[in-house]
Tab-separated table of C-alpha atoms in Angstrom:
chain	number	residue	atom	x	y	z
A	1	MET	CA	117.183	99.206	130.868
A	2	SER	CA	120.555	100.804	129.378
A	3	THR	CA	120.593	103.184	126.500
A	4	ASP	CA	122.237	100.404	124.050
A	5	THR	CA	119.474	97.935	125.342
A	6	THR	CA	116.463	100.607	124.518
A	7	ALA	CA	117.880	101.541	121.084
A	8	ARG	CA	118.183	97.678	120.466
A	9	GLU	CA	114.430	97.292	121.481
A	10	GLN	CA	113.209	100.359	119.328
A	11	ASP	CA	115.173	99.033	116.144
A	12	ARG	CA	113.366	95.712	116.641
A	13	VAL	CA	110.205	96.906	117.148
A	14	ALA	CA	110.592	99.093	113.848
A	15	ALA	CA	111.999	95.985	111.804
A	16	LEU	CA	108.367	94.546	112.967
A	17	HIS	CA	106.327	97.038	111.830
A	18	ARG	CA	108.331	97.306	108.861
A	19	LEU	CA	107.128	93.706	108.183
A	20	GLY	CA	103.690	95.256	108.031
A	21	VAL	CA	101.813	92.057	109.213
A	22	LEU	CA	100.488	93.440	112.618
A	23	GLY	CA	96.681	94.404	112.690
A	24	THR	CA	96.053	92.402	109.888
A	25	PRO	CA	93.347	89.545	109.236
A	26	PRO	CA	94.160	86.172	110.127
A	27	GLU	CA	95.874	84.411	106.971
A	28	GLU	CA	95.658	80.411	106.118
A	29	ARG	CA	99.289	80.294	105.298
A	30	PHE	CA	100.046	81.074	108.913
A	31	ASP	CA	97.117	78.887	110.197
A	32	ARG	CA	97.987	76.146	108.220
A	33	VAL	CA	101.480	76.017	110.345
A	34	VAL	CA	100.070	76.092	113.664
A	35	ARG	CA	97.567	73.529	113.005
A	36	LEU	CA	100.537	71.458	111.840
A	37	ALA	CA	102.618	72.397	114.948
A	38	ARG	CA	100.134	71.432	117.264
A	39	GLN	CA	99.429	67.639	115.176
A	40	LEU	CA	103.398	67.013	115.004
A	41	PHE	CA	104.054	67.922	118.595
A	42	ASP	CA	100.426	66.793	120.033
A	43	VAL	CA	100.064	69.764	121.963
A	44	PRO	CA	97.102	71.413	122.401
A	45	THR	CA	98.092	75.186	121.677
A	46	ALA	CA	100.306	76.173	118.909
A	47	LEU	CA	100.915	79.998	118.003
A	48	VAL	CA	102.629	82.271	115.914
A	49	SER	CA	103.512	85.545	118.238
A	50	LEU	CA	104.507	89.048	117.181
A	51	VAL	CA	106.124	90.863	120.051
A	52	ASP	CA	105.495	94.467	119.959
A	53	ARG	CA	106.338	97.201	122.611
A	54	ASP	CA	104.055	96.570	125.266
A	55	VAL	CA	101.566	93.671	123.591
A	56	VAL	CA	101.900	90.259	122.033
A	57	VAL	CA	99.905	89.878	118.908
A	58	HIS	CA	99.118	86.587	117.760
A	59	LYS	CA	98.834	86.032	114.173
A	60	ALA	CA	97.743	82.505	114.118
A	61	MET	CA	96.438	80.643	116.953
A	62	ALA	CA	95.591	77.047	117.340
A	63	GLY	CA	93.784	75.706	120.729
A	64	PHE	CA	93.896	79.812	121.835
A	65	ASP	CA	91.382	82.557	121.743
A	66	GLN	CA	93.209	85.889	122.972
A	67	GLU	CA	94.402	87.734	120.182
A	68	VAL	CA	96.405	90.205	121.715
A	69	VAL	CA	97.880	89.667	125.512
A	70	PRO	CA	100.091	92.080	127.750
A	71	ARG	CA	103.883	91.154	126.674
A	72	GLY	CA	104.612	91.125	130.587
A	73	ASP	CA	102.103	87.805	130.787
A	74	SER	CA	103.483	86.322	127.677
A	75	PHE	CA	106.294	83.733	127.481
A	76	CYS	CA	107.024	85.120	123.771
A	77	GLY	CA	108.012	88.375	125.333
A	78	THR	CA	110.835	86.846	126.896
A	79	ALA	CA	111.814	84.341	124.041
A	80	VAL	CA	112.721	87.068	121.884
A	81	THR	CA	115.190	88.466	124.154
A	82	GLN	CA	117.174	85.352	123.681
A	83	ASP	CA	119.121	83.826	120.545
A	84	ALA	CA	117.883	80.446	121.001
A	85	MET	CA	114.752	78.599	121.512
A	86	LEU	CA	113.047	78.938	125.036
A	87	VAL	CA	112.233	75.527	126.547
A	88	VAL	CA	110.282	75.712	129.642
A	89	GLU	CA	109.774	72.022	130.360
A	90	ASP	CA	108.055	72.694	133.873
A	91	ALA	CA	106.685	76.435	134.277
A	92	THR	CA	105.687	75.832	138.076
A	93	ALA	CA	109.575	74.954	138.642
A	94	ASP	CA	110.928	78.061	136.593
A	95	PRO	CA	111.288	81.030	138.944
A	96	ARG	CA	110.690	83.388	135.986
A	97	PHE	CA	107.315	82.192	135.195
A	98	ALA	CA	105.812	80.363	138.134
A	99	ALA	CA	103.904	83.283	138.977
A	100	SER	CA	102.089	83.848	135.817
A	101	ARG	CA	98.557	84.168	135.608
A	102	TYR	CA	98.634	81.256	132.879
A	103	VAL	CA	100.630	78.911	135.178
A	104	ASP	CA	99.611	79.888	138.742
A	105	GLN	CA	96.200	77.965	138.491
A	106	PRO	CA	94.932	74.629	138.348
A	107	ASP	CA	95.519	72.962	134.765
A	108	GLY	CA	97.533	76.219	133.953
A	109	LEU	CA	100.410	76.391	131.466
A	110	ARG	CA	103.314	73.661	132.478
A	111	PHE	CA	105.458	73.314	128.813
A	112	TYR	CA	106.314	75.896	126.606
A	113	ALA	CA	108.894	75.959	123.798
A	114	GLY	CA	109.255	79.013	121.361
A	115	GLN	CA	111.518	79.553	118.646
A	116	PRO	CA	112.265	83.269	117.819
A	117	LEU	CA	111.002	84.484	114.202
A	118	VAL	CA	114.240	86.702	112.399
A	119	ALA	CA	113.268	89.352	110.534
A	120	PRO	CA	115.586	91.193	108.102
A	121	GLY	CA	118.345	92.759	109.895
A	122	GLY	CA	118.704	90.060	112.312
A	123	TYR	CA	115.707	91.418	114.888
A	124	ARG	CA	113.857	88.931	116.719
A	125	VAL	CA	110.369	89.972	115.960
A	126	GLY	CA	107.966	87.160	117.343
A	127	THR	CA	107.944	83.223	117.942
A	128	LEU	CA	106.534	80.111	116.847
A	129	CYS	CA	105.665	78.716	119.822
A	130	ILE	CA	103.847	75.657	121.302
A	131	ALA	CA	102.307	74.823	124.795
A	132	ASP	CA	100.842	72.247	126.947
A	133	ASN	CA	99.367	72.092	130.560
A	134	ARG	CA	101.203	69.015	131.320
A	135	PRO	CA	105.241	69.299	131.805
A	136	ARG	CA	107.101	67.297	129.204
A	137	ALA	CA	110.569	66.806	127.735
A	138	PHE	CA	111.569	68.398	124.511
A	139	PRO	CA	114.223	66.471	122.941
A	140	ALA	CA	116.487	67.967	120.310
A	141	GLU	CA	114.842	66.349	117.260
A	142	SER	CA	111.470	68.052	118.468
A	143	ALA	CA	113.692	71.288	118.776
A	144	ALA	CA	114.886	70.761	115.269
A	145	LEU	CA	111.545	70.182	113.814
A	146	LEU	CA	110.390	73.222	115.451
A	147	ARG	CA	113.178	75.488	114.134
A	148	ASP	CA	112.228	74.109	110.781
A	149	LEU	CA	108.577	75.303	111.205
A	150	ALA	CA	109.826	78.593	112.264
A	151	ALA	CA	112.122	79.203	109.047
A	152	TRP	CA	108.617	78.590	106.932
A	153	VAL	CA	107.030	81.087	108.861
A	154	GLU	CA	110.068	83.430	108.862
A	155	LYS	CA	110.061	83.196	105.011
A	156	GLU	CA	106.217	84.060	104.816
A	157	LEU	CA	106.813	86.892	106.810
A	158	VAL	CA	109.571	88.238	104.671
A	159	ILE	CA	107.493	87.710	101.459
A	160	ASP	CA	105.267	90.534	102.425
A	161	SER	CA	108.066	92.956	103.208
A	162	GLU	CA	109.425	91.977	99.780
A	163	LEU	CA	106.272	92.509	97.832
A	164	GLU	CA	105.426	95.589	99.812
A	165	ARG	CA	109.083	96.897	98.343
A	166	ALA	CA	108.485	95.465	95.293
A	167	ALA	CA	104.950	97.541	94.722
A	168	GLN	CA	106.635	100.547	95.784
A	169	VAL	CA	109.089	100.293	93.007
A	170	GLN	CA	106.623	99.295	90.785
A	171	ALA	CA	104.501	102.064	91.497
A	172	GLY	CA	107.273	104.348	91.019
A	173	LEU	CA	107.484	103.608	87.718
A	174	LEU	CA	104.043	104.578	86.635
A	175	PRO	CA	103.796	108.143	85.542
A	176	ARG	CA	103.535	110.818	88.355
A	177	THR	CA	102.032	113.397	86.807
A	178	ALA	CA	99.550	113.773	83.579
A	179	PRO	CA	101.296	115.508	80.540
A	180	ASP	CA	100.588	118.884	79.754
A	181	VAL	CA	99.248	119.012	76.341
A	182	PRO	CA	97.260	122.158	75.345
A	183	GLY	CA	93.495	121.036	74.276
A	184	TYR	CA	93.945	117.525	75.514
A	185	GLY	CA	93.344	115.945	78.727
A	186	VAL	CA	94.988	112.314	79.776
A	187	ALA	CA	94.657	110.229	82.731
A	188	GLY	CA	95.513	106.468	83.731
A	189	ALA	CA	95.479	104.305	87.049
A	190	CYS	CA	96.779	100.800	87.425
A	191	LEU	CA	95.382	98.202	90.265
A	192	PRO	CA	97.560	95.424	90.863
A	193	SER	CA	95.132	92.566	92.067
A	194	ARG	CA	98.001	91.769	94.175
A	195	ALA	CA	100.818	93.758	95.658
A	196	VAL	CA	102.668	93.570	92.217
A	197	GLY	CA	101.163	92.884	88.888
A	198	GLY	CA	101.488	92.450	85.126
A	199	ASP	CA	100.055	95.719	83.918
A	200	PHE	CA	101.627	99.241	83.143
A	201	TYR	CA	100.859	102.228	81.492
A	202	ASP	CA	103.254	105.011	80.230
A	203	TRP	CA	103.302	108.047	78.517
A	204	ALA	CA	106.124	110.425	76.983
A	205	PRO	CA	106.419	113.471	74.765
A	206	THR	CA	107.868	113.185	71.238
A	207	ALA	CA	110.479	114.924	70.000
A	208	ASP	CA	108.236	116.701	67.335
A	209	GLY	CA	105.654	117.614	69.928
A	210	GLY	CA	103.655	114.939	70.042
A	211	LEU	CA	102.680	112.107	72.818
A	212	VAL	CA	103.324	108.407	72.705
A	213	LEU	CA	100.721	106.716	75.146
A	214	SER	CA	101.364	102.901	75.852
A	215	LEU	CA	99.207	100.494	77.954
A	216	VAL	CA	100.786	96.981	78.237
A	217	ASP	CA	99.232	93.640	79.868
A	218	VAL	CA	101.582	90.579	80.765
A	219	MET	CA	99.904	87.399	81.070
A	220	GLY	CA	99.597	86.498	84.581
A	221	LYS	CA	99.881	88.376	87.942
A	222	GLY	CA	102.293	88.792	90.697
A	223	ALA	CA	105.790	89.170	91.089
A	224	GLY	CA	106.721	87.028	88.074
A	225	ALA	CA	104.637	89.266	85.725
A	226	GLY	CA	105.858	92.490	87.395
A	227	ILE	CA	109.059	91.336	86.627
A	228	ILE	CA	108.392	91.199	83.129
A	229	ALA	CA	106.391	94.109	82.892
A	230	ALA	CA	109.515	96.396	84.211
A	231	SER	CA	111.637	94.872	81.223
A	232	VAL	CA	108.703	95.420	78.771
A	233	ARG	CA	108.460	99.231	79.713
A	234	ALA	CA	112.346	99.497	79.622
A	235	VAL	CA	112.507	98.100	76.103
A	236	LEU	CA	109.320	99.988	74.659
A	237	ARG	CA	110.722	103.281	76.017
A	238	GLY	CA	114.047	102.579	74.595
A	239	SER	CA	112.163	101.098	71.261
A	240	ALA	CA	110.847	104.816	70.671
A	241	HIS	CA	111.344	105.771	67.160
A	242	GLY	CA	109.335	109.330	66.693
A	243	SER	CA	105.858	109.116	65.561
A	244	ASP	CA	106.084	105.630	64.203
A	245	VAL	CA	104.667	103.549	66.632
A	246	GLY	CA	104.330	100.584	64.621
A	247	GLN	CA	107.941	100.481	64.276
A	248	SER	CA	108.870	101.077	67.631
A	249	LEU	CA	106.175	98.325	68.870
A	250	ALA	CA	108.251	96.034	66.160
A	251	ARG	CA	111.381	96.759	67.627
A	252	ALA	CA	110.595	95.966	71.201
A	253	GLY	CA	109.091	92.955	70.173
A	254	ALA	CA	112.210	91.881	68.439
A	255	VAL	CA	114.382	92.631	71.511
A	256	LEU	CA	111.804	90.904	73.889
A	257	HIS	CA	110.421	88.002	72.040
A	258	ALA	CA	113.497	85.346	73.358
A	259	ASP	CA	113.031	86.587	76.974
A	260	LEU	CA	109.274	86.440	76.458
A	261	SER	CA	108.891	83.043	74.707
A	262	GLY	CA	111.985	81.712	77.043
A	263	ALA	CA	109.307	82.340	80.180
A	264	GLY	CA	106.579	80.985	78.442
A	265	VAL	CA	104.597	84.241	78.692
A	266	PHE	CA	103.314	86.720	76.265
A	267	ALA	CA	102.307	90.730	76.691
A	268	THR	CA	99.643	92.437	75.078
A	269	ALA	CA	100.110	95.927	73.988
A	270	PHE	CA	98.108	99.143	72.856
A	271	HIS	CA	100.924	101.727	71.764
A	272	ALA	CA	99.980	105.101	70.265
A	273	CYS	CA	101.119	108.784	69.198
A	274	LEU	CA	99.185	111.677	69.328
A	275	ASP	CA	99.600	114.822	66.874
A	276	PRO	CA	98.269	117.572	69.088
A	277	ALA	CA	97.935	120.046	66.241
A	278	THR	CA	95.519	117.878	64.003
A	279	GLY	CA	93.864	115.483	66.448
A	280	ASP	CA	95.452	112.466	64.623
A	281	VAL	CA	96.216	109.272	66.659
A	282	ARG	CA	98.500	106.712	65.214
A	283	TYR	CA	98.574	103.141	66.992
A	284	ALA	CA	99.816	99.565	67.074
A	285	ASP	CA	98.104	96.860	68.759
A	286	ALA	CA	99.954	93.937	69.611
A	287	GLY	CA	96.988	91.745	70.456
A	288	HIS	CA	95.455	93.863	72.904
A	289	GLY	CA	92.108	94.737	71.157
A	290	LEU	CA	90.645	96.757	74.245
A	291	THR	CA	90.569	100.056	72.927
A	292	ALA	CA	87.493	102.400	72.142
A	293	LEU	CA	87.082	105.818	70.716
A	294	VAL	CA	83.981	107.458	71.902
A	295	ARG	CA	82.742	110.444	70.080
A	296	ALA	CA	81.360	113.121	71.315
A	297	ASP	CA	77.647	112.478	70.124
A	298	GLY	CA	78.291	108.872	72.124
A	299	THR	CA	78.980	106.802	69.620
A	300	CYS	CA	81.574	104.302	69.766
A	301	GLU	CA	84.368	102.558	67.631
A	302	ARG	CA	86.667	99.540	68.683
A	303	LEU	CA	90.041	99.561	67.941
A	304	GLU	CA	90.984	96.096	66.575
A	305	ALA	CA	94.237	94.312	67.325
A	306	THR	CA	96.704	94.948	64.441
A	307	GLY	CA	98.745	92.020	65.368
A	308	LEU	CA	99.844	89.050	67.818
A	309	PRO	CA	100.689	89.716	71.295
A	310	LEU	CA	104.835	90.194	72.001
A	311	GLY	CA	106.490	86.739	72.766
A	312	VAL	CA	104.063	84.942	70.162
A	313	LEU	CA	105.813	85.224	67.125
A	314	ASP	CA	108.996	87.463	65.982
A	315	GLU	CA	107.137	89.614	63.695
A	316	PRO	CA	109.553	91.962	61.828
A	317	ALA	CA	107.070	94.789	61.427
A	318	ARG	CA	103.951	95.875	62.945
A	319	GLU	CA	100.710	97.483	61.320
A	320	GLN	CA	100.130	101.053	61.952
A	321	ARG	CA	96.591	102.596	61.632
A	322	GLY	CA	95.210	105.588	62.741
A	323	VAL	CA	92.053	107.632	63.857
A	324	ARG	CA	91.298	111.177	64.410
A	325	LEU	CA	90.003	112.984	67.709
A	326	ALA	CA	87.547	115.636	67.214
A	327	PRO	CA	86.408	118.007	70.075
A	328	GLY	CA	85.248	115.881	72.773
A	329	ASP	CA	85.916	112.894	71.672
A	330	LEU	CA	87.697	110.352	74.071
A	331	LEU	CA	90.102	107.561	73.515
A	332	VAL	CA	89.768	104.948	76.238
A	333	THR	CA	92.347	101.496	76.373
A	334	PHE	CA	92.003	99.092	79.491
A	335	SER	CA	93.379	95.681	80.477
A	336	ASP	CA	91.467	92.424	80.428
A	337	GLY	CA	90.968	92.850	84.366
A	338	VAL	CA	88.285	95.076	83.675
A	339	LEU	CA	86.534	92.345	81.721
A	340	ASP	CA	86.779	89.637	84.700
A	341	LEU	CA	84.602	92.303	86.597
A	342	GLY	CA	81.923	90.860	84.771
A	343	ASP	CA	81.461	87.514	82.500
A	344	GLY	CA	84.925	88.162	81.156
A	345	THR	CA	83.981	88.583	77.494
A	346	VAL	CA	84.399	91.712	75.199
A	347	ALA	CA	80.976	91.459	74.082
A	348	THR	CA	79.927	92.497	77.677
A	349	GLY	CA	82.893	94.196	79.146
A	350	LEU	CA	83.552	96.779	76.338
A	351	PRO	CA	80.112	98.242	76.511
A	352	ARG	CA	80.159	98.408	80.320
A	353	VAL	CA	83.255	100.267	79.680
A	354	VAL	CA	81.615	102.761	77.202
A	355	ASP	CA	78.464	103.475	79.411
A	356	ALA	CA	81.199	103.886	82.461
A	357	VAL	CA	83.127	106.878	80.460
A	358	ARG	CA	80.040	107.983	77.768
A	359	GLY	CA	79.763	111.866	78.441
A	360	ALA	CA	82.786	112.272	80.642
A	361	GLY	CA	83.956	115.784	80.789
A	362	SER	CA	87.572	114.899	81.497
A	363	ALA	CA	89.942	112.383	80.932
A	364	GLN	CA	90.307	111.675	84.546
A	365	ALA	CA	86.384	111.508	84.884
A	366	ALA	CA	86.531	108.893	82.395
A	367	VAL	CA	89.319	106.479	84.153
A	368	ASP	CA	87.250	107.213	87.511
A	369	GLY	CA	84.377	105.995	85.738
A	370	VAL	CA	85.826	102.907	84.856
A	371	LEU	CA	87.583	102.405	88.305
A	372	ARG	CA	83.916	102.648	89.757
A	373	LEU	CA	83.267	99.224	87.792
A	374	ALA	CA	85.788	97.753	90.313
A	375	ALA	CA	84.719	99.379	93.054
A	376	GLY	CA	81.544	97.642	92.846
A	377	ALA	CA	82.604	94.381	92.149
A	378	ALA	CA	82.675	91.630	94.553
A	379	GLU	CA	86.284	90.670	93.924
A	380	ARG	CA	89.088	91.619	91.308
A	381	PRO	CA	90.317	88.771	90.054
A	382	ASP	CA	93.315	90.158	87.519
A	383	ASP	CA	95.233	93.646	87.322
A	384	LEU	CA	93.216	96.492	86.290
A	385	THR	CA	94.664	99.138	84.143
A	386	VAL	CA	93.504	102.276	82.165
A	387	VAL	CA	94.037	104.976	80.026
A	388	ALA	CA	92.317	107.828	78.764
A	389	LEU	CA	93.054	110.548	76.270
A	390	ARG	CA	90.204	113.299	75.845
A	391	ARG	CA	90.113	116.256	73.014
A	392	ASP	CA	88.817	119.164	74.866
């Protein structure tokens, strides 16, 4: 193998691995394609194959039961080396495959058609293929149909790659370190239910030495909600107006209203500012209502919403309220994904969160307590985000 050929093969294998689908469980979106292909072409076998360096991994199988086979034994290993579809009408008459262990046996493989799957960058990383133990012709209209089905598979493969990149970008928008506020601890976490979610949290220092905290929950899940969440974050940061969180939230709502209502979505938000010298927390709540002040003695106070969610009405002003953190007090705010771990109600979910954080010796311990609720859940149907602020 020449140096150029070796380099191209290395790049091809790297492109396959970037898709992030090797070693993953079976998925209905690919299984559906091979079931359809087997039915449309009236063949016993259809596969979505991913050609690695030395092996071929079958991401989806219909009529075949070997998930991994040596590349040298697979027709697909040859198919990815050429631009066009590989069609073998009678493998016993083809010197490339006549001696294959899948062909050289009674009732062995005779017919094969494999359309290369092309990943970003133009690399052929696998095939959608069909096979039969009888020789058969494969007319142009059948080849066109197989190419169409393969294009469907290619889109599904790229979606995974794009979502992974989007998830990396979204994770990069979250705070990377906790702020250093003497006498206080701050922590947060965000767990999207999918690769990309509609929740986010943020914090930033103010010019007068305070600290602004935000938690926003965009209606919905997935990439669409993630795009809206990024927009809300940018606008909310740009609308900061000192420690007047009511005015900041009103300004953000005015900018976002047309976009949110036009997209048919809304976002709830808890936006607060801490004065470290006094422990005073001024907050404005746009339809969120999932914030609790847990006192050092274990008692709890729920901080109610002070207005409607962003995108519902263009409210010219937002009410600002205040509480004071005494030493040992904890403020915790969370998204409704926490409620969905139970019966979905505040009446049940809020006490569960309070129990999870009560007695926490730090803000991080409080966040960990809420995350443990998710770890014990059978499924996580919605994004889950939590932020905790504790006065030492």
